[in-house]
Coordinates of C-alpha atoms and ligand atoms in Angstrom, one line a residue:
X136 CA -15.6 -1.9 38.1
X137 CA -15.7 -4.8 35.6
X138 CA -14.6 -8.2 36.6
X139 CA -11.2 -9.8 35.9
X140 CA -10.4 -13.5 35.4
X141 CA -7.9 -15.2 37.6
X142 CA -6.1 -18.2 36.2
X143 CA -4.6 -20.5 38.8
X144 CA -1.3 -21.9 37.6
X145 CA -0.2 -23.7 40.8
X146 CA -0.9 -27.2 39.5
X147 CA 1.4 -26.7 36.6
X148 CA 3.9 -23.8 37.1
X149 CA 3.9 -24.3 40.8
X150 CA 4.2 -28.1 41.0
X151 CA 6.6 -28.4 38.1
X152 CA 9.4 -26.9 40.3
X153 CA 8.8 -29.0 43.4
X154 CA 11.8 -31.4 43.4
X155 CA 10.1 -34.1 45.4
X156 CA 7.4 -36.3 43.7
X157 CA 3.9 -35.1 44.5
X158 CA 1.5 -38.0 44.6
X159 CA -1.3 -37.8 41.9
X160 CA -4.0 -37.9 44.6
X161 CA -2.5 -34.9 46.3
X162 CA -2.6 -33.0 43.0
X163 CA -6.2 -34.0 42.5
X164 CA -7.1 -32.9 46.1
X165 CA -5.4 -29.6 45.6
X166 CA -7.3 -28.9 42.4
X167 CA -10.6 -29.9 44.0
X168 CA -9.9 -27.4 46.8
X169 CA -9.3 -24.7 44.1
X170 CA -12.6 -25.6 42.4
X171 CA -14.5 -25.4 45.8
X172 CA -13.2 -21.8 46.2
X173 CA -14.7 -20.8 42.8
X174 CA -11.6 -21.1 40.6
X175 CA -12.9 -21.7 37.1
X176 CA -9.8 -21.3 35.0
X177 CA -6.7 -23.2 35.9
X178 CA -3.7 -25.0 34.5
X179 CA -4.1 -28.7 35.2
X180 CA -0.6 -29.7 34.2
X181 CA 1.3 -30.1 30.9
X182 CA 1.9 -32.5 28.1
X183 CA 5.7 -32.2 27.9
X184 CA 8.6 -34.5 27.6
X185 CA 8.9 -36.5 30.9
X186 CA 12.7 -36.1 30.6
X187 CA 12.3 -32.3 30.5
X188 CA 9.7 -32.0 33.3
X189 CA 9.3 -35.3 35.2
X190 CA 6.8 -33.8 37.6
X191 CA 4.1 -33.7 34.9
X192 CA 4.3 -37.3 33.8
X193 CA 1.1 -38.3 35.6
X194 CA -1.0 -35.6 33.7
X195 CA -3.3 -38.3 32.3
X196 CA -3.9 -39.7 35.8
X197 CA -4.7 -36.2 37.1
X198 CA -7.2 -35.7 34.3
X199 CA -8.8 -39.1 35.0
X200 CA -8.8 -38.6 38.8
X201 CA -10.7 -35.3 38.5
X202 CA -13.3 -36.6 36.1
X203 CA -15.9 -34.3 34.6
X204 CA -15.5 -30.7 35.8
X205 CA -18.8 -29.0 34.9
X206 CA -18.4 -25.3 34.0
X207 CA -14.7 -25.2 34.9
X208 CA -12.2 -24.5 32.2
X209 CA -9.1 -26.6 32.8
X210 CA -6.1 -26.0 30.5
X211 CA -2.9 -27.9 29.9
X212 CA 0.4 -26.4 28.6
X213 CA 2.0 -27.9 25.5
X214 CA 5.4 -27.1 24.0
X215 CA 4.7 -28.6 20.5
X216 CA 2.2 -30.2 18.2
X217 CA 2.8 -33.6 19.8
X218 CA 1.7 -32.3 23.2
X219 CA -1.4 -30.7 21.7
X220 CA -2.3 -34.0 20.0
X221 CA -1.9 -35.9 23.2
X222 CA -3.9 -33.3 25.1
X223 CA -6.8 -33.5 22.7
X224 CA -6.7 -37.3 22.8
X225 CA -7.0 -37.0 26.6
X226 CA -10.2 -34.9 26.2
X227 CA -8.8 -31.4 26.7
X228 CA -10.5 -28.6 25.0
X229 CA -8.2 -25.7 26.0
X230 CA -4.5 -25.6 25.7
X231 CA -1.7 -23.1 26.4
X232 CA 1.0 -23.1 23.8
X233 CA 4.3 -21.7 25.0
X234 CA 6.7 -19.7 23.0
X235 CA 9.4 -17.4 24.3
X236 CA 10.0 -13.9 23.0
X237 CA 13.7 -14.3 23.3
X238 CA 15.8 -16.8 21.3
X239 CA 18.0 -18.2 24.0
X240 CA 15.1 -18.9 26.4
X241 CA 13.1 -20.6 23.7
X242 CA 16.1 -22.7 22.9
X243 CA 16.6 -23.7 26.5
X244 CA 12.9 -24.3 27.2
X245 CA 11.8 -26.1 24.1
X246 CA 15.0 -26.6 22.2
X247 CA 14.4 -24.7 19.0
X248 CA 14.3 -21.2 17.5
X249 CA 11.3 -18.9 18.1
X250 CA 10.3 -19.0 14.5
X251 CA 10.2 -22.8 14.5
X252 CA 7.9 -22.7 17.6
X253 CA 5.6 -20.3 15.7
X254 CA 5.7 -22.5 12.6
X255 CA 4.8 -25.5 14.8
X256 CA 1.8 -23.5 16.0
X257 CA 0.6 -23.3 12.4
X258 CA 1.0 -27.0 12.1
X259 CA -0.8 -27.6 15.3
X260 CA -3.8 -25.5 14.1
X261 CA -3.9 -27.2 10.8
X262 CA -3.5 -30.8 12.0
X263 CA -4.8 -31.0 15.5
X264 CA -7.5 -28.3 15.3
X265 CA -8.7 -27.9 11.7
X266 CA -12.1 -26.7 12.8
X267 CA -10.8 -24.1 15.2
X268 CA -12.7 -25.6 18.1
X269 CA -9.8 -25.8 20.5
X270 CA -9.5 -22.8 22.9
X271 CA -6.0 -21.5 22.5
X272 CA -4.0 -19.5 25.0
X273 CA -0.5 -18.4 24.0
X274 CA 2.0 -18.0 26.8
X275 CA 4.4 -15.4 25.5
X276 CA 7.3 -16.3 27.8
X277 CA 10.1 -13.8 28.4
X278 CA 8.0 -10.9 27.1
X279 CA 9.9 -8.5 29.4
X280 CA 13.1 -10.1 30.5
X281 CA 15.2 -13.2 29.5
X282 CA 17.5 -14.9 32.0
X283 CA 20.2 -15.0 29.2
X284 CA 19.7 -11.9 27.2
X285 CA 18.3 -9.4 29.7
X286 CA 15.5 -7.0 28.7
X287 CA 13.5 -8.2 25.7
X288 CA 13.0 -5.5 23.1
X289 CA 9.3 -4.5 22.6
X290 CA 9.8 -4.8 18.9
X291 CA 10.6 -8.5 19.1
X292 CA 7.5 -9.1 21.2
X293 CA 5.3 -7.1 18.8
X294 CA 6.8 -8.8 15.7
X295 CA 6.2 -12.3 17.2
X296 CA 2.6 -11.5 18.2
X297 CA 2.0 -10.3 14.6
X298 CA 3.3 -13.7 13.3
X299 CA 1.1 -15.6 15.8
X300 CA -2.0 -13.6 14.9
X301 CA -1.4 -14.3 11.2
X302 CA -1.9 -18.0 12.1
X303 CA -5.0 -17.6 14.3
X304 CA -6.8 -14.5 15.6
X305 CA -9.1 -15.8 18.3
X306 CA -6.5 -16.5 20.9
X307 CA -5.8 -15.3 24.4
X308 CA -2.3 -13.8 24.6
X309 CA -0.5 -13.8 27.9
X310 CA 2.4 -11.4 28.3
X311 CA 4.6 -13.4 30.7
X312 CA 7.3 -12.1 33.1
X313 CA 9.0 -15.5 33.3
X314 CA 11.9 -14.3 35.4
X315 CA 10.1 -11.8 37.6
X316 CA 12.4 -9.0 36.6
X317 CA 9.8 -6.8 34.9
X318 CA 8.9 -3.4 36.4
X319 CA 5.4 -1.9 36.4
X320 CA 6.2 0.8 33.8
X321 CA 7.4 -1.9 31.4
X322 CA 4.4 -4.1 31.9
X323 CA 1.9 -1.2 31.5
X324 CA 3.8 0.2 28.5
X325 CA 4.0 -3.1 26.6
X326 CA 0.4 -3.9 27.4
X327 CA -0.8 -0.5 26.0
X328 CA 1.3 -1.0 22.9
X329 CA -0.1 -4.5 22.3
X330 CA -3.7 -3.4 22.8
X331 CA -3.2 -0.3 20.6
X332 CA -1.5 -2.2 17.8
X333 CA -3.6 -5.4 17.7
X334 CA -7.0 -4.2 18.9
X335 CA -8.8 -5.1 22.0
X336 CA -10.8 -7.9 20.3
X337 CA -8.1 -10.2 21.7
X338 CA -8.1 -11.3 25.3
X339 CA -4.9 -10.1 27.0
X340 CA -3.4 -11.6 30.1
X341 CA -0.4 -11.2 32.4
X342 CA 1.6 -14.0 34.0
X343 CA 4.1 -12.7 36.5
X344 CA 6.7 -14.2 38.8
X345 CA 7.6 -12.4 42.1
X346 CA 11.4 -12.7 42.1
X347 CA 12.0 -9.1 43.0
X348 CA 8.7 -8.5 44.8
X349 CA 7.1 -6.4 42.0
X350 CA 4.6 -9.0 40.7
X351 CA 1.5 -7.4 42.4
X352 CA 2.5 -3.9 41.2
X353 CA 3.0 -5.4 37.7
X354 CA -0.5 -6.9 37.8
X355 CA -1.9 -3.5 38.8
X356 CA 0.0 -1.8 36.0
X357 CA -1.3 -4.4 33.5
X358 CA -4.9 -4.0 34.8
X359 CA -4.7 -0.2 34.4
X360 CA -3.4 -0.7 30.9
X361 CA -6.4 -2.9 30.0
X362 CA -5.3 -6.5 30.6
X363 CA -8.2 -8.6 32.0
X364 CA -6.7 -12.0 32.8
X365 CA -4.2 -12.6 35.5
X366 CA -2.3 -15.7 36.4
X367 CA -1.4 -16.6 40.0
X368 CA -0.1 -19.6 41.9
X369 CA -1.8 -20.6 45.2
X370 CA 0.6 -19.7 48.1
X371 CA 3.0 -18.4 45.5
X372 CA 4.1 -22.0 45.0
X373 CA 6.9 -22.3 42.4
X374 CA 10.5 -21.3 41.8
X375 CA 13.4 -23.6 41.6
X376 CA 15.3 -24.7 44.7
X377 CA 18.3 -25.3 42.4
X378 CA 18.3 -21.7 41.1
X379 CA 18.9 -19.4 44.0
X380 CA 16.7 -16.3 44.0
X381 CA 14.1 -17.7 41.5
X382 CA 10.6 -17.6 43.0
X383 CA 7.2 -18.7 42.0
X384 CA 4.3 -16.8 40.5
X385 CA 2.5 -14.0 42.4
X386 CA 0.4 -15.6 45.1
X387 CA -3.2 -16.0 43.8
X388 CA -4.7 -15.1 47.2
X389 CA -2.9 -11.8 47.1
X390 CA -4.5 -11.0 43.7
X391 CA -7.9 -12.0 44.9
X392 CA -7.6 -9.9 48.0
X393 CA -6.3 -6.9 46.0
X394 CA -9.1 -7.1 43.4
X395 CA -11.8 -7.5 46.0
X396 CA -10.6 -4.5 47.9
X397 CA -10.6 -2.5 44.6
X398 CA -14.3 -3.6 44.1
X399 CA -13.3 -5.8 41.2
X400 CA -15.0 -9.2 41.2
X401 CA -13.0 -12.4 40.7
X402 CA -15.7 -15.0 41.3
X403 CA -13.5 -16.6 43.9
X404 CA -14.2 -16.9 47.7
X405 CA -11.0 -15.8 49.5
X406 CA -11.7 -17.9 52.7
X407 CA -12.1 -21.1 50.7
X408 CA -9.2 -20.2 48.5
X409 CA -6.9 -19.8 51.5
X410 CA -7.7 -23.4 52.3
X411 CA -6.4 -24.5 48.9
X412 CA -3.4 -22.2 49.4
X413 CA -2.6 -23.9 52.7
X414 CA -2.6 -27.2 50.9
X415 CA -0.2 -25.9 48.3
X416 CA 2.0 -24.5 51.1
X417 CA 2.1 -27.9 52.9
X418 CA 3.6 -29.7 49.8
X419 CA 7.0 -30.9 51.0
X420 CA 10.0 -29.1 49.5
X421 CA 7.8 -26.5 47.7
X422 CA 8.9 -22.9 47.8
X423 CA 6.1 -20.4 48.7
X424 CA 5.6 -16.7 48.8
X425 CA 2.9 -14.1 49.1
X426 CA 1.5 -12.1 52.0
X427 CA -2.2 -12.5 52.6
X428 CA -1.9 -16.2 53.7
X429 CA 0.3 -15.1 56.6
X430 CA -2.3 -12.7 58.1
X431 CA -4.8 -14.1 60.7
X432 CA -8.1 -14.9 59.0
X433 CA -10.1 -12.8 61.5
X434 CA -8.0 -9.8 60.6
X435 CA -8.7 -10.3 56.9
X436 CA -12.5 -10.5 57.5
X437 CA -12.3 -7.3 59.5
X438 CA -10.6 -5.4 56.6
X439 CA -12.6 -6.9 53.8
X440 CA -16.0 -5.2 54.2
X441 CA -14.6 -2.0 55.8
X442 CA -12.4 -1.2 52.9
X443 CA -14.5 -2.8 50.1
X444 CA -14.5 -1.0 46.8
X445 CA -11.6 1.3 47.5
Ligands
LIG47 N1 5.1 -34.9 25.4 C1 5.8 -36.0 25.7 N2 7.0 -36.4 25.2 C2 7.4 -35.7 24.2 C3 6.7 -34.5 23.7 C4 5.6 -34.1 24.4 N3 4.9 -33.0 24.1 N4 7.5 -34.0 22.7 C5 8.5 -34.8 22.5 N5 8.5 -35.8 23.4 C6 9.5 -36.8 23.6 C7 9.9 -37.5 22.3 O1 9.1 -38.5 21.9 C8 11.3 -38.0 22.6 O2 11.2 -39.2 23.4 P1 12.3 -40.3 23.4 O3 13.6 -39.7 23.9 O4 11.8 -41.3 24.3 O5 12.4 -40.7 22.0 C9 11.8 -36.9 23.6 O6 10.7 -36.3 24.1 C10 12.7 -35.9 22.9 O7 12.0 -35.4 21.8 P2 12.6 -34.3 20.9 O8 11.6 -34.0 19.8 O9 14.0 -34.6 20.4 O10 12.5 -33.1 21.9 P3 13.7 -32.4 22.6 O11 14.6 -33.3 23.4 O12 14.3 -31.4 21.7 O13 12.8 -31.6 23.7 C11 10.6 -30.7 24.1 C12 11.8 -30.7 23.2 C13 9.7 -29.5 23.8 C14 9.8 -31.9 24.0 C15 11.1 -30.6 25.6 O14 12.1 -29.6 25.7 C16 9.9 -30.2 26.5 O15 9.0 -31.0 26.8 N6 10.0 -29.0 27.1 C17 8.9 -28.5 28.0 C18 9.5 -27.4 28.8 C19 8.5 -26.9 29.8 O16 7.4 -27.5 30.1 N7 8.8 -25.8 30.4 C20 8.0 -25.1 31.3 C21 6.9 -24.4 30.7 S1 7.3 -22.8 30.2
LIG48 ZN1 5.7 -19.1 34.9

């Protein structure tokens, strides 16, 4: 079966919710462990207001601390043109631009209406990337559920995607279950609608949180529907200790394990990845999740070959 791409979001989505300051050198060591495991695509952090997300204010030091990364594809999240400009100035060649599919979440996250975020994307493309050389990933937050409005209507998501694609066509679009309240049928259904309406020339991804425990099922539903890129956070790091019940992304190691047992290549070594996941789990005050990390390694080795390519 053809390969999938895993995007590790722990260094951004995971670390941004840890209430205690994580030293820059620990972030760098964590990312180096991810790279050793074969991770190629990952969120390195974000260029956002330090008042909004203080945990990301050392992003330039993280970039400098890592140095050249060979064939890896690091990305940073940006909420506006200002962030993109700063990211490019810091040498980044791939960014994630975040826009929510529901008004109230966009307002609370980036403090403006959805249409204004989309207009700002147009400005970003014209001013920061006039030659179209920047790799652009669009994080479609609250594609399924909004913490304030409940279920996001499919029509809103499709309409916003249409507006985004009118600005630029060669983008990666990531349907994001920001709250972790989506169900597999919803994920598969929306993914199929998107692919049918906008063609499969676009790279489609899924970003899921595991609040209700359905994230792995949602990934499977998305994969069956034709999505090829899946986000995960090592050890499921994430969530917010101040918002009871909110949890992090699906644990990346669970996705690697799942895909390997399905005979789908991820390019990542599970054993080495578990070392990185253990580092993520050791971060003080971090909230973790997932299953595979809790199983004895010998047991995992036993199951791997026996059930390969199920
Ligand atoms: N990076 C760093 N600083 C930025 C910035 C960026 N990308 N964009 C704006 N700022 C600064 C401004 O310079 C200003 O600084 P000052 O108070 O020292 O003058 C301050 O942030 C407020 O700027 P303003 O344009 O009024 O923004 P805002 O207060 O309406 O906040 C965002 C809007 C988008 C900057 C802010 O909400 C944000 O960074 N959100 C990120 C949220 C996020 O990362 N969520 C998780 C990912 S889904
Ligand atoms: Zn997220």
